[in-house]
Amino acid sequence: MEMIFDLRNVSYSYARRINALKDICFKVNQNEQISIIGSNGSGKSTLLSILDGLIYPTVGEFHAFDNKISEEVFNTIGDNAFRSYFRTRVGLVFQNSDVQLFSPTVFEEIAFGPMQLNLTPGEVKTRVLEVMEMIGITKLKDRSPHTLSGGEKKKVCIATVLASNPDVLLLDEPTAGLDPRTQLWLAELLQELGDVGKTIITATHDLELVEQISKRAIVMGEDHRIVMDEDVEKVLNNVELLLDSNLIHEHMHIHSKLAHEHLHTHKGKHVHEHDTECDLSSTRIELLLAKELE
Ligand code: ADP
Ligand code: MG
């Protein structure tokens, strides 16, 4: 199985003073679904920025697809084959949608990624229409992204990332500010994407989402170190750790349900065997698969 990421004793500090990550070590294999959990300020967003190649470790090494990612190899001006390759494989959905949206219309926003991929204008258009259909935002096509609601903006951001069809998805607190129905929609979407082979790393403190979409959880402590990296089930059953990490409070009801019980009953792991009652149409899944095979 392909190794996607390998962090070797990574520390990061902003302006050489503000510690954000301390001695982080973990590896990510292809098709893993991992949640990064931890209280505010523990370093989740910083970690995703490292994984997306937006910033580089202050100490330690970050390797992706068997290449060391550093400012020297990654941030050179002009053509950089590895950087382009990395960008086609990894996509980040930012916590704040407004940071991500810049085009006059939703259509153009989603077309931006595919336009960098050597596709013909016709192919770009087809892909944008397909992704809008899949995410259920076709009716927003001509709207200005900045006039949309929070949930609609989030959907557009997810569509912009999926339009480039990366196989590694990074999401920063994706359910924050979404209504319950949209949260459920997103959890289902991430389950489906995991089932078609995507590697998904989600920073969140939404423990219900953690249970729904991931098999492994990495818990960040307030000292910016990893305090636990284990199966979701083990992490969610560790009440003391969750209390210590500010992820639950004493009066909170804790789910006893086992981790990873799918929201919909899937008949099997294979996409074609999905329960037809599943909200996500099979067309949508086939679309994802087709993209996977491209
Ligand atoms: P989380 O996403 O878990 O809330 P962050 O990665 O955003 O945590 O932040 C980790 C630490 O780094 C915090 O102490 C935060 O204040 C600090 N930090 C984050 N971004 C910046 C920045 N751009 N400049 C300075 N400090 C920052
Ligand atoms: Mg954050």
XYZ file of C-alpha atoms and ligand atoms in Angstrom:
322
model
C 0.000 0.000 0.000
C 1.252 3.428 -0.888
C 2.528 5.662 1.867
C 0.888 9.049 1.530
C 2.417 11.086 4.347
C 5.220 10.551 6.823
C 5.850 13.113 9.567
C 9.147 12.716 11.368
C 9.463 14.675 14.594
C 7.743 17.712 13.120
C 7.565 20.889 15.165
C 6.222 24.200 13.975
C 6.272 27.630 15.505
C 4.888 30.846 14.108
C 7.359 33.712 13.952
C 9.822 31.455 15.796
C 7.985 32.100 19.067
C 4.467 30.723 19.066
C 4.525 26.950 19.321
C 1.840 25.255 17.274
C 3.159 21.692 16.799
C 5.652 19.779 18.920
C 7.458 16.598 17.902
C 4.690 15.170 15.720
C 5.293 11.671 14.324
C 2.805 9.675 12.291
C 2.349 8.008 8.927
C -0.693 7.959 6.693
C -1.378 5.133 4.274
C -3.538 5.260 1.203
C -7.287 5.024 1.859
C -7.032 5.760 5.573
C -9.741 7.935 7.117
C -8.294 9.827 10.050
C -9.701 12.467 12.370
C -7.420 14.989 14.025
C -9.079 16.046 17.247
C -8.073 18.448 19.990
C -9.167 21.629 21.652
C -8.881 25.099 20.141
C -5.294 26.130 19.616
C -3.878 22.606 19.912
C -2.461 22.800 16.374
C -4.981 21.035 14.110
C -5.100 23.724 11.412
C -1.334 24.121 11.486
C -0.977 20.379 10.985
C -3.313 20.447 7.966
C -1.321 23.362 6.516
C 1.833 21.247 6.767
C 0.058 18.278 5.149
C -1.138 20.544 2.326
C 2.383 21.887 1.736
C 1.373 25.452 2.599
C 3.961 25.755 5.380
C 7.039 23.706 6.228
C 8.213 22.183 9.505
C 10.389 24.445 11.635
C 12.029 21.274 12.967
C 11.781 17.704 11.664
C 10.761 16.391 8.254
C 7.555 16.034 6.309
C 7.538 13.491 3.489
C 4.716 13.056 1.001
C 4.636 10.395 -1.718
C 8.236 9.507 -0.867
C 9.511 13.033 -1.341
C 10.699 15.365 1.358
C 8.607 18.513 1.323
C 10.687 21.568 2.072
C 10.674 25.159 0.998
C 13.679 24.535 -1.268
C 12.144 21.670 -3.262
C 8.573 22.836 -3.123
C 8.465 26.565 -3.333
C 10.774 27.298 -6.227
C 9.380 29.746 -8.730
C 8.403 28.501 -12.162
C 7.766 24.949 -13.245
C 7.972 22.418 -10.510
C 6.826 18.984 -11.574
C 6.608 17.544 -8.085
C 4.637 20.487 -6.743
C 2.140 20.132 -9.612
C 1.890 16.405 -8.934
C 1.344 17.062 -5.225
C -1.382 19.596 -6.010
C -3.256 17.111 -8.196
C -3.186 14.531 -5.412
C -3.957 16.614 -2.317
C -6.824 19.060 -1.727
C -7.658 21.099 1.378
C -11.083 22.403 2.361
C -10.330 25.391 4.597
C -12.155 26.055 7.834
C -13.126 29.514 6.690
C -14.867 29.247 3.311
C -14.302 32.939 2.573
C -10.548 32.327 2.364
C -11.129 29.797 -0.376
C -13.700 31.575 -2.559
C -12.600 34.257 -4.995
C -14.417 33.846 -8.335
C -17.383 35.910 -9.589
C -19.628 32.865 -9.964
C -19.938 29.414 -8.441
C -19.376 27.863 -11.868
C -16.086 29.686 -12.371
C -15.046 28.896 -8.833
C -15.430 25.159 -9.413
C -13.893 25.372 -12.909
C -10.702 26.953 -11.598
C -9.066 23.686 -10.452
C -9.941 21.593 -13.527
C -8.676 24.428 -15.759
C -5.176 23.839 -14.384
C -5.327 20.167 -15.393
C -4.780 20.123 -19.167
C -8.444 19.434 -19.903
C -10.261 20.863 -22.918
C -12.849 23.588 -22.183
C -15.575 21.039 -22.957
C -14.131 18.550 -20.492
C -13.832 21.241 -17.837
C -17.472 22.194 -18.321
C -18.645 18.585 -18.112
C -16.662 18.007 -14.960
C -17.974 21.167 -13.286
C -21.571 20.286 -14.138
C -21.079 16.752 -12.819
C -19.559 17.892 -9.539
C -22.291 20.505 -9.024
C -24.897 17.827 -9.609
C -23.157 15.470 -7.213
C -22.965 18.061 -4.442
C -26.500 19.296 -5.173
C -25.588 22.898 -5.966
C -26.463 23.123 -9.657
C -29.015 25.835 -8.940
C -26.266 28.023 -7.464
C -24.253 27.919 -10.710
C -24.508 31.618 -11.572
C -24.541 32.978 -8.026
C -21.685 34.960 -6.587
C -20.028 32.735 -3.942
C -19.863 35.607 -1.471
C -23.633 36.000 -1.368
C -24.254 32.385 -0.351
C -25.160 31.074 3.091
C -22.469 29.424 5.230
C -23.643 25.920 4.360
C -23.857 26.724 0.640
C -20.362 28.213 0.716
C -19.049 25.070 2.384
C -20.639 22.936 -0.332
C -19.042 25.098 -3.030
C -15.647 24.777 -1.315
C -16.005 21.010 -1.196
C -17.027 21.011 -4.864
C -13.965 23.099 -5.838
C -11.697 20.564 -4.193
C -13.512 17.495 -5.586
C -13.505 18.985 -9.101
C -9.744 18.428 -9.294
C -10.337 14.874 -8.102
C -7.538 14.656 -5.542
C -7.216 11.281 -3.864
C -6.170 12.840 -0.567
C -8.717 15.155 1.035
C -7.905 17.383 3.985
C -10.826 19.072 5.749
C -10.570 21.653 8.516
C -13.580 21.605 10.847
C -15.944 20.966 7.946
C -19.143 20.751 10.000
C -18.607 23.962 11.961
C -21.576 26.259 11.374
C -23.564 23.751 9.318
C -27.167 22.902 10.135
C -27.836 19.312 11.296
C -29.144 18.188 7.938
C -26.105 19.512 6.078
C -23.845 17.953 8.714
C -25.441 14.593 8.046
C -25.132 15.144 4.295
C -21.423 15.845 4.724
C -20.849 12.814 6.942
C -22.503 10.634 4.296
C -20.478 12.218 1.510
C -17.221 11.604 3.388
C -18.212 7.998 4.044
C -18.869 7.482 0.344
C -15.592 9.126 -0.615
C -13.786 6.875 1.856
C -15.534 3.859 0.357
C -14.325 4.742 -3.158
C -10.730 4.822 -1.976
C -9.997 8.404 -0.928
C -7.577 9.142 1.878
C -9.379 11.601 4.159
C -7.942 13.577 7.058
C -10.410 15.719 8.967
C -9.663 18.156 11.783
C -12.679 18.501 14.030
C -13.975 18.519 17.562
C -17.264 17.091 16.452
C -17.013 13.630 18.051
C -20.124 12.397 16.303
C -18.495 13.161 12.966
C -15.307 11.431 14.126
C -17.298 8.317 14.837
C -19.109 8.487 11.516
C -16.260 9.155 9.120
C -12.995 7.852 10.527
C -11.347 4.662 11.643
C -8.348 6.267 13.305
C -8.121 9.342 15.521
C -5.107 11.432 16.400
C -5.631 13.504 19.530
C -3.677 16.746 19.886
C -2.985 18.022 23.379
C -2.812 21.593 24.572
C 0.980 21.264 24.584
C 0.752 20.737 20.761
C 1.938 17.135 20.995
C 0.064 14.011 19.975
C -1.455 12.466 23.081
C -3.064 9.484 21.384
C -3.088 7.917 17.924
C -5.411 4.934 17.914
C -8.553 3.331 16.565
C -11.494 5.707 16.835
C -13.293 3.318 19.125
C -10.436 3.322 21.635
C -10.105 7.080 21.555
C -13.828 7.723 21.987
C -13.979 5.309 24.888
C -11.129 7.053 26.687
C -13.246 9.463 28.724
C -10.361 10.703 30.812
C -8.370 11.657 27.746
C -11.367 13.365 26.134
C -11.990 15.341 29.335
C -8.312 16.294 29.582
C -8.275 17.401 25.953
C -11.373 19.572 26.403
C -13.284 17.486 23.888
C -16.069 16.662 26.321
C -17.194 18.081 29.642
C -18.317 16.184 32.700
C -22.019 16.562 32.042
C -21.875 15.385 28.520
C -23.557 12.227 27.389
C -21.006 9.947 25.837
C -21.915 7.722 22.950
C -21.570 4.110 23.775
C -22.284 3.196 20.188
C -19.338 1.608 18.490
C -17.332 3.750 16.220
C -17.883 3.523 12.538
C -21.373 2.293 12.402
C -22.409 3.624 9.035
C -25.260 6.057 8.752
C -26.844 3.948 6.095
C -26.705 0.226 5.963
C -24.301 -0.591 3.216
C -24.644 -4.069 1.905
C -20.989 -4.396 1.142
C -17.827 -2.501 0.661
C -18.213 -2.458 -3.079
C -19.830 0.545 -4.496
C -22.178 -1.291 -6.780
C -23.630 -3.170 -3.875
C -24.641 -0.044 -2.007
C -28.051 0.001 -0.534
C -30.356 1.652 -2.993
C -32.020 3.545 -0.171
C -28.792 5.402 0.305
C -29.326 9.133 -0.097
C -26.389 9.425 -2.399
C -27.499 8.333 -5.810
C -25.562 5.556 -7.447
C -24.894 7.926 -10.353
C -22.947 10.032 -7.962
C -20.898 7.104 -6.801
C -20.249 5.921 -10.323
C -19.128 9.412 -11.160
C -16.613 9.292 -8.346
C -15.435 5.901 -9.437
C -15.119 6.978 -13.033
C -12.997 9.878 -11.906
C -10.950 7.518 -9.829
C -10.176 5.434 -12.882
C -9.281 8.346 -15.143
P -6.346 24.641 16.095
O -6.630 24.560 14.652
O -6.203 23.331 16.780
O -7.335 25.522 16.818
P -4.058 26.209 15.264
O -3.207 25.316 14.443
O -4.891 27.211 14.558
O -4.918 25.351 16.289
O -3.129 27.012 16.253
C -2.078 26.438 17.018
C -1.351 27.555 17.776
O -0.706 28.395 16.842
C -2.287 28.438 18.591
O -1.612 28.815 19.763
C -2.516 29.623 17.687
O -2.769 30.776 18.445
C -1.196 29.739 16.976
N -1.362 30.281 15.611
C -2.141 29.788 14.634
N -2.023 30.521 13.498
C -1.147 31.493 13.766
C -0.587 32.577 13.019
N -0.917 32.775 11.740
N 0.285 33.393 13.637
C 0.630 33.187 14.922
N 0.153 32.190 15.685
C -0.714 31.357 15.136
Mg -8.245 25.241 13.532
